[in-house]
PDB file of C-alpha atoms in Angstrom:
ATOM      1  CA  UNK J   1     -37.138 116.296 184.250  1.00 43.00           C
ATOM      2  CA  UNK J   2     -40.124 115.020 185.429  1.00 57.00           C
ATOM      3  CA  UNK J   3     -39.766 111.538 187.857  1.00 73.00           C
ATOM      4  CA  UNK J   4     -40.142 108.649 186.134  1.00 82.00           C
ATOM      5  CA  UNK J   5     -43.353 106.885 187.458  1.00 94.00           C
ATOM      6  CA  UNK J   6     -43.336 102.997 188.192  1.00 96.00           C
ATOM      7  CA  UNK J   7     -46.894 100.804 187.992  1.00 97.00           C
ATOM      8  CA  UNK J   8     -47.129  97.407 188.258  1.00 98.00           C
ATOM      9  CA  UNK J   9     -49.242  96.372 185.035  1.00 98.00           C
ATOM     10  CA  UNK J  10     -51.379  94.221 187.441  1.00 98.00           C
ATOM     11  CA  UNK J  11     -52.281  97.379 188.989  1.00 98.00           C
ATOM     12  CA  UNK J  12     -52.812  98.828 185.417  1.00 98.00           C
ATOM     13  CA  UNK J  13     -55.402  95.630 184.300  1.00 98.00           C
ATOM     14  CA  UNK J  14     -57.781  96.548 187.557  1.00 98.00           C
ATOM     15  CA  UNK J  15     -58.018 100.077 186.414  1.00 98.00           C
ATOM     16  CA  UNK J  16     -58.858  99.528 183.212  1.00 98.00           C
ATOM     17  CA  UNK J  17     -61.386  97.228 183.669  1.00 98.00           C
ATOM     18  CA  UNK J  18     -63.306  99.555 186.187  1.00 98.00           C
ATOM     19  CA  UNK J  19     -62.261 102.270 182.980  1.00 98.00           C
ATOM     20  CA  UNK J  20     -64.348 100.225 180.391  1.00 98.00           C
ATOM     21  CA  UNK J  21     -67.166  99.666 182.332  1.00 98.00           C
ATOM     22  CA  UNK J  22     -67.893 103.057 183.641  1.00 97.00           C
ATOM     23  CA  UNK J  23     -67.174 104.033 179.830  1.00 97.00           C
ATOM     24  CA  UNK J  24     -70.385 101.942 178.784  1.00 96.00           C
ATOM     25  CA  UNK J  25     -69.051  98.482 178.098  1.00 96.00           C
ATOM     26  CA  UNK J  26     -71.896  97.144 179.604  1.00 96.00           C
ATOM     27  CA  UNK J  27     -71.108  93.527 178.381  1.00 98.00           C
ATOM     28  CA  UNK J  28     -68.169  93.135 180.716  1.00 98.00           C
ATOM     29  CA  UNK J  29     -68.310  91.265 183.283  1.00 98.00           C
ATOM     30  CA  UNK J  30     -65.179  89.989 185.540  1.00 98.00           C
ATOM     31  CA  UNK J  31     -64.570  86.621 187.220  1.00 98.00           C
ATOM     32  CA  UNK J  32     -61.419  85.478 189.693  1.00 98.00           C
ATOM     33  CA  UNK J  33     -60.096  82.616 191.470  1.00 97.00           C
ATOM     34  CA  UNK J  34     -60.028  84.063 194.924  1.00 97.00           C
ATOM     35  CA  UNK J  35     -56.985  86.424 193.926  1.00 97.00           C
ATOM     36  CA  UNK J  36     -58.866  89.908 194.190  1.00 97.00           C
ATOM     37  CA  UNK J  37     -56.778  91.269 196.115  1.00 97.00           C
ATOM     38  CA  UNK J  38     -53.689  90.060 194.021  1.00 97.00           C
ATOM     39  CA  UNK J  39     -54.767  90.481 190.539  1.00 98.00           C
ATOM     40  CA  UNK J  40     -56.391  94.060 191.467  1.00 98.00           C
ATOM     41  CA  UNK J  41     -59.948  92.907 189.880  1.00 98.00           C
ATOM     42  CA  UNK J  42     -60.973  93.904 193.181  1.00 98.00           C
ATOM     43  CA  UNK J  43     -60.289  97.464 192.061  1.00 98.00           C
ATOM     44  CA  UNK J  44     -63.505  96.768 189.663  1.00 98.00           C
ATOM     45  CA  UNK J  45     -65.271  94.585 192.163  1.00 98.00           C
ATOM     46  CA  UNK J  46     -65.212  97.564 194.911  1.00 98.00           C
ATOM     47  CA  UNK J  47     -66.822 100.239 192.185  1.00 98.00           C
ATOM     48  CA  UNK J  48     -69.001  97.363 190.871  1.00 98.00           C
ATOM     49  CA  UNK J  49     -69.235  94.332 193.046  1.00 98.00           C
ATOM     50  CA  UNK J  50     -72.649  92.981 190.681  1.00 98.00           C
ATOM     51  CA  UNK J  51     -70.638  92.563 187.513  1.00 98.00           C
ATOM     52  CA  UNK J  52     -67.630  90.802 189.825  1.00 98.00           C
ATOM     53  CA  UNK J  53     -67.888  86.839 190.658  1.00 98.00           C
ATOM     54  CA  UNK J  54     -65.590  85.431 192.479  1.00 98.00           C
ATOM     55  CA  UNK J  55     -65.419  81.726 191.661  1.00 97.00           C
ATOM     56  CA  UNK J  56     -63.034  80.508 194.157  1.00 96.00           C
ATOM     57  CA  UNK J  57     -59.759  78.210 193.908  1.00 96.00           C
ATOM     58  CA  UNK J  58     -61.133  76.332 190.917  1.00 97.00           C
ATOM     59  CA  UNK J  59     -59.282  78.152 187.690  1.00 98.00           C
ATOM     60  CA  UNK J  60     -60.864  74.941 185.690  1.00 97.00           C
ATOM     61  CA  UNK J  61     -64.331  75.844 186.569  1.00 98.00           C
ATOM     62  CA  UNK J  62     -63.740  79.894 185.931  1.00 98.00           C
ATOM     63  CA  UNK J  63     -63.068  79.287 182.627  1.00 98.00           C
ATOM     64  CA  UNK J  64     -65.669  76.767 181.525  1.00 98.00           C
ATOM     65  CA  UNK J  65     -68.223  79.650 183.300  1.00 98.00           C
ATOM     66  CA  UNK J  66     -66.652  82.297 181.791  1.00 98.00           C
ATOM     67  CA  UNK J  67     -67.224  80.184 178.647  1.00 98.00           C
ATOM     68  CA  UNK J  68     -70.728  80.066 179.202  1.00 98.00           C
ATOM     69  CA  UNK J  69     -71.182  83.510 180.049  1.00 98.00           C
ATOM     70  CA  UNK J  70     -69.473  84.354 176.365  1.00 98.00           C
ATOM     71  CA  UNK J  71     -72.301  82.041 174.778  1.00 98.00           C
ATOM     72  CA  UNK J  72     -74.615  84.993 176.282  1.00 98.00           C
ATOM     73  CA  UNK J  73     -73.529  87.526 174.997  1.00 98.00           C
ATOM     74  CA  UNK J  74     -71.354  88.692 178.170  1.00 98.00           C
ATOM     75  CA  UNK J  75     -67.611  90.038 177.066  1.00 98.00           C
ATOM     76  CA  UNK J  76     -65.898  88.149 180.589  1.00 98.00           C
ATOM     77  CA  UNK J  77     -62.430  88.365 181.495  1.00 98.00           C
ATOM     78  CA  UNK J  78     -61.187  85.391 183.910  1.00 98.00           C
ATOM     79  CA  UNK J  79     -58.528  86.507 185.596  1.00 98.00           C
ATOM     80  CA  UNK J  80     -55.527  84.489 187.753  1.00 98.00           C
ATOM     81  CA  UNK J  81     -52.243  83.995 188.171  1.00 98.00           C
ATOM     82  CA  UNK J  82     -50.455  82.941 184.935  1.00 98.00           C
ATOM     83  CA  UNK J  83     -49.681  79.772 186.541  1.00 97.00           C
ATOM     84  CA  UNK J  84     -52.839  78.500 187.253  1.00 98.00           C
ATOM     85  CA  UNK J  85     -54.468  80.521 184.325  1.00 98.00           C
ATOM     86  CA  UNK J  86     -52.262  79.325 181.206  1.00 98.00           C
ATOM     87  CA  UNK J  87     -51.234  76.281 183.070  1.00 97.00           C
ATOM     88  CA  UNK J  88     -53.804  74.655 185.352  1.00 97.00           C
ATOM     89  CA  UNK J  89     -56.449  75.243 183.394  1.00 98.00           C
ATOM     90  CA  UNK J  90     -54.875  74.671 180.198  1.00 98.00           C
ATOM     91  CA  UNK J  91     -57.399  72.035 179.227  1.00 98.00           C
ATOM     92  CA  UNK J  92     -60.436  74.096 179.610  1.00 98.00           C
ATOM     93  CA  UNK J  93     -58.799  77.241 177.505  1.00 98.00           C
ATOM     94  CA  UNK J  94     -58.099  75.016 174.536  1.00 98.00           C
ATOM     95  CA  UNK J  95     -61.596  72.657 174.532  1.00 98.00           C
ATOM     96  CA  UNK J  96     -64.169  75.398 175.833  1.00 98.00           C
ATOM     97  CA  UNK J  97     -62.727  78.823 174.910  1.00 98.00           C
ATOM     98  CA  UNK J  98     -60.334  78.061 172.272  1.00 98.00           C
ATOM     99  CA  UNK J  99     -61.920  75.429 169.916  1.00 98.00           C
ATOM    100  CA  UNK J 100     -64.903  77.214 169.692  1.00 98.00           C
ATOM    101  CA  UNK J 101     -63.473  80.627 169.419  1.00 98.00           C
ATOM    102  CA  UNK J 102     -65.532  82.110 172.284  1.00 98.00           C
ATOM    103  CA  UNK J 103     -65.162  86.028 172.965  1.00 98.00           C
ATOM    104  CA  UNK J 104     -63.282  85.072 176.596  1.00 98.00           C
ATOM    105  CA  UNK J 105     -60.895  87.354 178.127  1.00 98.00           C
ATOM    106  CA  UNK J 106     -58.011  86.174 180.381  1.00 98.00           C
ATOM    107  CA  UNK J 107     -56.153  88.390 182.519  1.00 98.00           C
ATOM    108  CA  UNK J 108     -53.127  86.362 183.700  1.00 98.00           C
ATOM    109  CA  UNK J 109     -51.146  88.126 186.524  1.00 98.00           C
ATOM    110  CA  UNK J 110     -47.895  87.511 188.523  1.00 97.00           C
ATOM    111  CA  UNK J 111     -46.026  85.501 185.305  1.00 96.00           C
ATOM    112  CA  UNK J 112     -42.410  85.145 185.169  1.00 97.00           C
ATOM    113  CA  UNK J 113     -39.481  85.050 187.092  1.00 96.00           C
ATOM    114  CA  UNK J 114     -40.432  88.621 188.661  1.00 96.00           C
ATOM    115  CA  UNK J 115     -43.067  86.635 190.777  1.00 95.00           C
ATOM    116  CA  UNK J 116     -40.299  86.779 193.405  1.00 94.00           C
ATOM    117  CA  UNK J 117     -40.241  85.391 196.899  1.00 94.00           C
ATOM    118  CA  UNK J 118     -43.221  82.769 195.492  1.00 92.00           C
ATOM    119  CA  UNK J 119     -40.763  80.925 193.938  1.00 94.00           C
ATOM    120  CA  UNK J 120     -40.721  78.020 190.992  1.00 95.00           C
ATOM    121  CA  UNK J 121     -44.054  76.696 191.632  1.00 95.00           C
ATOM    122  CA  UNK J 122     -45.700  80.280 190.839  1.00 96.00           C
ATOM    123  CA  UNK J 123     -43.343  81.552 188.447  1.00 97.00           C
ATOM    124  CA  UNK J 124     -45.254  80.623 185.165  1.00 97.00           C
ATOM    125  CA  UNK J 125     -42.507  80.979 182.488  1.00 98.00           C
ATOM    126  CA  UNK J 126     -44.633  78.645 179.874  1.00 98.00           C
ATOM    127  CA  UNK J 127     -47.366  80.586 179.339  1.00 98.00           C
ATOM    128  CA  UNK J 128     -46.518  82.214 176.095  1.00 98.00           C
ATOM    129  CA  UNK J 129     -45.822  78.647 174.230  1.00 98.00           C
ATOM    130  CA  UNK J 130     -48.850  77.257 175.871  1.00 98.00           C
ATOM    131  CA  UNK J 131     -51.510  80.327 174.624  1.00 98.00           C
ATOM    132  CA  UNK J 132     -49.572  80.615 171.702  1.00 98.00           C
ATOM    133  CA  UNK J 133     -50.296  76.825 170.456  1.00 98.00           C
ATOM    134  CA  UNK J 134     -53.750  77.515 171.045  1.00 98.00           C
ATOM    135  CA  UNK J 135     -55.496  78.112 167.349  1.00 98.00           C
ATOM    136  CA  UNK J 136     -57.092  81.344 167.414  1.00 98.00           C
ATOM    137  CA  UNK J 137     -55.791  82.785 170.642  1.00 98.00           C
ATOM    138  CA  UNK J 138     -54.446  86.400 170.784  1.00 98.00           C
ATOM    139  CA  UNK J 139     -51.390  86.619 173.438  1.00 98.00           C
ATOM    140  CA  UNK J 140     -50.389  90.135 174.826  1.00 98.00           C
ATOM    141  CA  UNK J 141     -47.897  91.079 177.292  1.00 98.00           C
ATOM    142  CA  UNK J 142     -47.930  94.872 177.443  1.00 98.00           C
ATOM    143  CA  UNK J 143     -44.933  96.641 178.785  1.00 98.00           C
ATOM    144  CA  UNK J 144     -45.892  99.520 180.704  1.00 98.00           C
ATOM    145  CA  UNK J 145     -49.263 100.944 182.134  1.00 98.00           C
ATOM    146  CA  UNK J 146     -50.116 103.240 179.844  1.00 98.00           C
ATOM    147  CA  UNK J 147     -50.075 100.145 177.039  1.00 98.00           C
ATOM    148  CA  UNK J 148     -51.280  97.615 179.572  1.00 98.00           C
ATOM    149  CA  UNK J 149     -54.617  99.793 180.111  1.00 98.00           C
ATOM    150  CA  UNK J 150     -54.969 100.292 176.317  1.00 98.00           C
ATOM    151  CA  UNK J 151     -54.671  96.169 175.856  1.00 98.00           C
ATOM    152  CA  UNK J 152     -57.151  95.638 178.212  1.00 98.00           C
ATOM    153  CA  UNK J 153     -59.316  97.558 176.340  1.00 98.00           C
ATOM    154  CA  UNK J 154     -58.278  96.754 172.553  1.00 98.00           C
ATOM    155  CA  UNK J 155     -58.867  92.847 174.397  1.00 98.00           C
ATOM    156  CA  UNK J 156     -62.684  93.644 175.399  1.00 98.00           C
ATOM    157  CA  UNK J 157     -63.445  95.305 171.769  1.00 98.00           C
ATOM    158  CA  UNK J 158     -61.711  92.291 169.978  1.00 98.00           C
ATOM    159  CA  UNK J 159     -63.993  89.384 169.101  1.00 98.00           C
ATOM    160  CA  UNK J 160     -62.760  86.024 169.971  1.00 98.00           C
ATOM    161  CA  UNK J 161     -60.311  84.588 172.741  1.00 98.00           C
ATOM    162  CA  UNK J 162     -57.428  87.078 174.004  1.00 98.00           C
ATOM    163  CA  UNK J 163     -54.680  86.071 176.482  1.00 98.00           C
ATOM    164  CA  UNK J 164     -53.252  89.293 178.515  1.00 98.00           C
ATOM    165  CA  UNK J 165     -49.860  88.835 181.129  1.00 98.00           C
ATOM    166  CA  UNK J 166     -49.154  91.569 183.370  1.00 98.00           C
ATOM    167  CA  UNK J 167     -46.745  91.621 185.873  1.00 97.00           C
ATOM    168  CA  UNK J 168     -46.194  91.728 189.709  1.00 97.00           C
ATOM    169  CA  UNK J 169     -42.786  93.810 189.613  1.00 96.00           C
ATOM    170  CA  UNK J 170     -43.598  97.705 189.339  1.00 96.00           C
ATOM    171  CA  UNK J 171     -42.109  98.660 186.349  1.00 96.00           C
ATOM    172  CA  UNK J 172     -41.117 102.364 184.565  1.00 97.00           C
ATOM    173  CA  UNK J 173     -43.851 104.063 182.505  1.00 97.00           C
ATOM    174  CA  UNK J 174     -42.304 105.534 179.220  1.00 96.00           C
ATOM    175  CA  UNK J 175     -45.192 105.821 177.008  1.00 96.00           C
ATOM    176  CA  UNK J 176     -46.739 109.401 176.502  1.00 94.00           C
ATOM    177  CA  UNK J 177     -50.752 109.794 176.608  1.00 88.00           C
ATOM    178  CA  UNK J 178     -50.667 110.191 172.865  1.00 93.00           C
ATOM    179  CA  UNK J 179     -49.400 106.330 172.530  1.00 96.00           C
ATOM    180  CA  UNK J 180     -52.342 104.264 170.384  1.00 97.00           C
ATOM    181  CA  UNK J 181     -51.914 100.519 170.944  1.00 98.00           C
ATOM    182  CA  UNK J 182     -53.577  98.020 168.446  1.00 98.00           C
ATOM    183  CA  UNK J 183     -53.535  94.279 168.656  1.00 98.00           C
ATOM    184  CA  UNK J 184     -50.743  93.226 166.255  1.00 98.00           C
ATOM    185  CA  UNK J 185     -48.794  95.931 165.473  1.00 98.00           C
ATOM    186  CA  UNK J 186     -45.627  96.925 167.308  1.00 98.00           C
ATOM    187  CA  UNK J 187     -43.140 100.186 167.802  1.00 98.00           C
ATOM    188  CA  UNK J 188     -40.334 101.232 167.429  1.00 98.00           C
ATOM    189  CA  UNK J 189     -38.922 102.553 170.503  1.00 97.00           C
ATOM    190  CA  UNK J 190     -35.654 103.970 169.428  1.00 95.00           C
ATOM    191  CA  UNK J 191     -33.952 103.627 166.051  1.00 97.00           C
ATOM    192  CA  UNK J 192     -30.402 101.928 165.498  1.00 97.00           C
ATOM    193  CA  UNK J 193     -28.547 100.848 162.837  1.00 98.00           C
ATOM    194  CA  UNK J 194     -26.117  98.338 164.151  1.00 98.00           C
ATOM    195  CA  UNK J 195     -28.397  95.496 165.848  1.00 98.00           C
ATOM    196  CA  UNK J 196     -32.227  95.291 166.345  1.00 98.00           C
ATOM    197  CA  UNK J 197     -33.390  94.551 170.127  1.00 98.00           C
ATOM    198  CA  UNK J 198     -36.981  93.073 170.042  1.00 98.00           C
ATOM    199  CA  UNK J 199     -38.776  92.798 173.907  1.00 98.00           C
ATOM    200  CA  UNK J 200     -42.066  92.696 175.363  1.00 98.00           C
ATOM    201  CA  UNK J 201     -43.077  92.817 178.997  1.00 98.00           C
ATOM    202  CA  UNK J 202     -40.952  94.382 181.352  1.00 97.00           C
ATOM    203  CA  UNK J 203     -38.196  93.323 179.621  1.00 98.00           C
ATOM    204  CA  UNK J 204     -38.377  96.556 177.291  1.00 98.00           C
ATOM    205  CA  UNK J 205     -37.474  98.917 179.906  1.00 97.00           C
ATOM    206  CA  UNK J 206     -34.297  97.078 180.197  1.00 98.00           C
ATOM    207  CA  UNK J 207     -34.379  96.771 176.668  1.00 98.00           C
ATOM    208  CA  UNK J 208     -34.377 100.954 176.530  1.00 98.00           C
ATOM    209  CA  UNK J 209     -31.620 100.914 178.933  1.00 97.00           C
ATOM    210  CA  UNK J 210     -29.463  99.010 177.267  1.00 98.00           C
ATOM    211  CA  UNK J 211     -29.578 100.890 174.213  1.00 98.00           C
ATOM    212  CA  UNK J 212     -28.423 104.421 175.887  1.00 97.00           C
ATOM    213  CA  UNK J 213     -25.641 102.080 177.621  1.00 97.00           C
ATOM    214  CA  UNK J 214     -24.756 100.847 174.218  1.00 98.00           C
ATOM    215  CA  UNK J 215     -24.957 104.140 172.740  1.00 96.00           C
ATOM    216  CA  UNK J 216     -21.821 105.576 174.665  1.00 94.00           C
ATOM    217  CA  UNK J 217     -19.773 102.676 173.503  1.00 93.00           C
ATOM    218  CA  UNK J 218     -20.744 103.340 169.687  1.00 96.00           C
ATOM    219  CA  UNK J 219     -23.453 100.786 169.038  1.00 97.00           C
ATOM    220  CA  UNK J 220     -26.565 102.397 167.642  1.00 98.00           C
ATOM    221  CA  UNK J 221     -29.948  99.371 168.900  1.00 98.00           C
ATOM    222  CA  UNK J 222     -32.837  99.815 167.504  1.00 98.00           C
ATOM    223  CA  UNK J 223     -35.634  99.135 170.261  1.00 98.00           C
ATOM    224  CA  UNK J 224     -38.877  97.096 169.145  1.00 98.00           C
ATOM    225  CA  UNK J 225     -41.850  96.778 171.604  1.00 98.00           C
ATOM    226  CA  UNK J 226     -43.433  93.698 170.613  1.00 98.00           C
ATOM    227  CA  UNK J 227     -46.670  93.437 172.695  1.00 98.00           C
ATOM    228  CA  UNK J 228     -48.498  91.635 170.488  1.00 98.00           C
ATOM    229  CA  UNK J 229     -46.986  87.914 170.383  1.00 98.00           C
ATOM    230  CA  UNK J 230     -49.429  86.412 168.504  1.00 98.00           C
ATOM    231  CA  UNK J 231     -50.288  87.452 165.826  1.00 98.00           C
ATOM    232  CA  UNK J 232     -46.959  88.640 165.132  1.00 98.00           C
ATOM    233  CA  UNK J 233     -45.672  91.900 163.240  1.00 98.00           C
ATOM    234  CA  UNK J 234     -43.531  90.169 161.166  1.00 98.00           C
ATOM    235  CA  UNK J 235     -43.516  93.079 158.626  1.00 98.00           C
ATOM    236  CA  UNK J 236     -42.052  95.462 161.423  1.00 98.00           C
ATOM    237  CA  UNK J 237     -39.460  92.840 162.720  1.00 98.00           C
ATOM    238  CA  UNK J 238     -38.423  91.907 159.253  1.00 98.00           C
ATOM    239  CA  UNK J 239     -38.304  95.579 158.188  1.00 98.00           C
ATOM    240  CA  UNK J 240     -35.386  96.109 161.310  1.00 98.00           C
ATOM    241  CA  UNK J 241     -33.992  93.040 160.462  1.00 98.00           C
ATOM    242  CA  UNK J 242     -32.720  93.693 157.109  1.00 98.00           C
ATOM    243  CA  UNK J 243     -31.858  97.030 158.109  1.00 98.00           C
ATOM    244  CA  UNK J 244     -29.458  95.960 161.263  1.00 98.00           C
ATOM    245  CA  UNK J 245     -28.975  92.745 160.344  1.00 98.00           C
ATOM    246  CA  UNK J 246     -28.587  91.288 163.537  1.00 98.00           C
ATOM    247  CA  UNK J 247     -31.644  90.440 166.286  1.00 98.00           C
ATOM    248  CA  UNK J 248     -31.331  89.823 169.376  1.00 98.00           C
ATOM    249  CA  UNK J 249     -34.957  89.474 171.599  1.00 98.00           C
ATOM    250  CA  UNK J 250     -35.679  90.105 175.122  1.00 98.00           C
ATOM    251  CA  UNK J 251     -38.196  88.230 177.072  1.00 98.00           C
ATOM    252  CA  UNK J 252     -39.413  87.011 180.327  1.00 98.00           C
ATOM    253  CA  UNK J 253     -39.848  83.415 179.270  1.00 98.00           C
ATOM    254  CA  UNK J 254     -38.338  80.345 178.648  1.00 98.00           C
ATOM    255  CA  UNK J 255     -36.229  80.811 175.541  1.00 97.00           C
ATOM    256  CA  UNK J 256     -38.101  78.021 174.326  1.00 97.00           C
ATOM    257  CA  UNK J 257     -41.706  78.666 172.788  1.00 97.00           C
ATOM    258  CA  UNK J 258     -41.791  82.296 173.470  1.00 97.00           C
ATOM    259  CA  UNK J 259     -41.384  85.647 171.599  1.00 98.00           C
ATOM    260  CA  UNK J 260     -37.768  84.647 170.809  1.00 98.00           C
ATOM    261  CA  UNK J 261     -39.367  81.786 168.634  1.00 98.00           C
ATOM    262  CA  UNK J 262     -41.908  83.051 166.973  1.00 98.00           C
ATOM    263  CA  UNK J 263     -39.469  85.978 165.889  1.00 98.00           C
ATOM    264  CA  UNK J 264     -36.510  83.048 164.729  1.00 98.00           C
ATOM    265  CA  UNK J 265     -39.629  81.542 162.971  1.00 98.00           C
ATOM    266  CA  UNK J 266     -40.429  84.451 160.952  1.00 97.00           C
ATOM    267  CA  UNK J 267     -37.346  85.292 160.406  1.00 98.00           C
ATOM    268  CA  UNK J 268     -36.496  82.242 158.628  1.00 98.00           C
ATOM    269  CA  UNK J 269     -39.162  81.589 156.563  1.00 97.00           C
ATOM    270  CA  UNK J 270     -38.781  84.997 155.216  1.00 97.00           C
ATOM    271  CA  UNK J 271     -35.723  87.079 155.822  1.00 97.00           C
ATOM    272  CA  UNK J 272     -33.070  84.512 157.751  1.00 98.00           C
ATOM    273  CA  UNK J 273     -30.666  86.937 160.297  1.00 98.00           C
ATOM    274  CA  UNK J 274     -28.643  85.991 162.475  1.00 98.00           C
ATOM    275  CA  UNK J 275     -30.823  85.724 166.072  1.00 98.00           C
ATOM    276  CA  UNK J 276     -29.458  85.825 169.855  1.00 98.00           C
ATOM    277  CA  UNK J 277     -32.295  84.878 171.915  1.00 98.00           C
ATOM    278  CA  UNK J 278     -32.125  86.484 176.155  1.00 98.00           C
ATOM    279  CA  UNK J 279     -34.500  85.093 178.372  1.00 98.00           C
ATOM    280  CA  UNK J 280     -34.824  82.060 180.945  1.00 97.00           C
ATOM    281  CA  UNK J 281     -32.416  79.104 179.685  1.00 96.00           C
ATOM    282  CA  UNK J 282     -34.720  76.511 179.856  1.00 95.00           C
ATOM    283  CA  UNK J 283     -34.793  76.033 183.692  1.00 96.00           C
ATOM    284  CA  UNK J 284     -37.007  76.985 186.874  1.00 96.00           C
ATOM    285  CA  UNK J 285     -36.771  79.559 188.832  1.00 95.00           C
ATOM    286  CA  UNK J 286     -36.729  79.642 192.628  1.00 95.00           C
ATOM    287  CA  UNK J 287     -37.916  82.595 195.220  1.00 96.00           C
ATOM    288  CA  UNK J 288     -35.959  85.328 195.976  1.00 96.00           C
ATOM    289  CA  UNK J 289     -36.008  89.355 195.521  1.00 96.00           C
ATOM    290  CA  UNK J 290     -37.932  90.222 192.130  1.00 95.00           C
ATOM    291  CA  UNK J 291     -35.162  92.685 190.683  1.00 94.00           C
ATOM    292  CA  UNK J 292     -32.068  90.233 192.515  1.00 96.00           C
ATOM    293  CA  UNK J 293     -33.879  87.228 190.262  1.00 96.00           C
ATOM    294  CA  UNK J 294     -33.830  89.150 187.278  1.00 96.00           C
ATOM    295  CA  UNK J 295     -30.186  89.697 187.561  1.00 96.00           C
ATOM    296  CA  UNK J 296     -29.210  86.335 188.959  1.00 96.00           C
ATOM    297  CA  UNK J 297     -31.886  85.112 185.746  1.00 96.00           C
ATOM    298  CA  UNK J 298     -29.496  87.544 183.021  1.00 96.00           C
ATOM    299  CA  UNK J 299     -33.142  89.338 182.404  1.00 97.00           C
ATOM    300  CA  UNK J 300     -31.076  92.654 182.453  1.00 97.00           C
ATOM    301  CA  UNK J 301     -30.184  95.608 180.846  1.00 97.00           C
ATOM    302  CA  UNK J 302     -26.321  94.521 181.827  1.00 97.00           C
ATOM    303  CA  UNK J 303     -26.942  91.043 180.300  1.00 97.00           C
ATOM    304  CA  UNK J 304     -28.028  92.788 177.413  1.00 98.00           C
ATOM    305  CA  UNK J 305     -25.546  95.152 176.838  1.00 98.00           C
ATOM    306  CA  UNK J 306     -23.033  92.187 177.163  1.00 97.00           C
ATOM    307  CA  UNK J 307     -24.784  89.933 174.691  1.00 98.00           C
ATOM    308  CA  UNK J 308     -25.261  92.631 172.261  1.00 98.00           C
ATOM    309  CA  UNK J 309     -21.474  93.907 172.584  1.00 97.00           C
ATOM    310  CA  UNK J 310     -20.319  90.211 171.931  1.00 97.00           C
ATOM    311  CA  UNK J 311     -22.872  89.259 169.125  1.00 97.00           C
ATOM    312  CA  UNK J 312     -21.947  93.087 166.910  1.00 94.00           C
ATOM    313  CA  UNK J 313     -18.455  92.290 166.997  1.00 86.00           C
TER     314      UNK J 313
END
């Protein structure tokens, strides 16, 4: 069996930007807020320094500059930590990018509890909620290196604002080279009949692991990867909900305002189904090793297994 690679999706972001420009994406320009080593836009900067602009620690200004470049026909990618890109610069993203529906892409890294030792101030678990609330904003959270690279390229060719969320922690690469990402489309990772587990980001790998463990207990779990939170693939979720009768959502985000609420809204209106939400339970994180924090905040395969067993029973 081939060894499973572990790659942080922020690495995928930097590599995908470099690949895009080398493949002829001549409208691409990359902005960063003095964090290019951490966001990995430094990979792009090293190859194409004339297309990379460091705006300094001024995220709000960076969003406005990116908006200006978009009006001139460029396709800007504005990059920073999720807490700053979605949080600190929210007004500029809303008014200067979202309201005029400009073709700006936001590359937000270091999201969620898995930021680890940086602590609560940097562990952004509110960005899905913030970005979903902006009319016309596409929100994407890829699960692994393959999907992240493709999501960046899909965002470039999509007309309109896109928020892309990437992680600091290295995660398993489970997609093959034949995988094709499409904005607004989810995928069934494994078939099941007893319960549907809907996940995104690094929680997809945990959901896959949980499904394998549940199989040993005679529980058949269908795992769905929903990388695009907005627009949501409601048809796929509803079809699976009709088949299994129960749905669990799993996300590295506050249970308020994220994937879980998006799924609940869709099901409540079109296919009422019992749902359990697994996520950060409306609390702040704290400093610590990423993997330990994920377990502490119940963002692990072990907790998915326990919740599923109780839910199915």
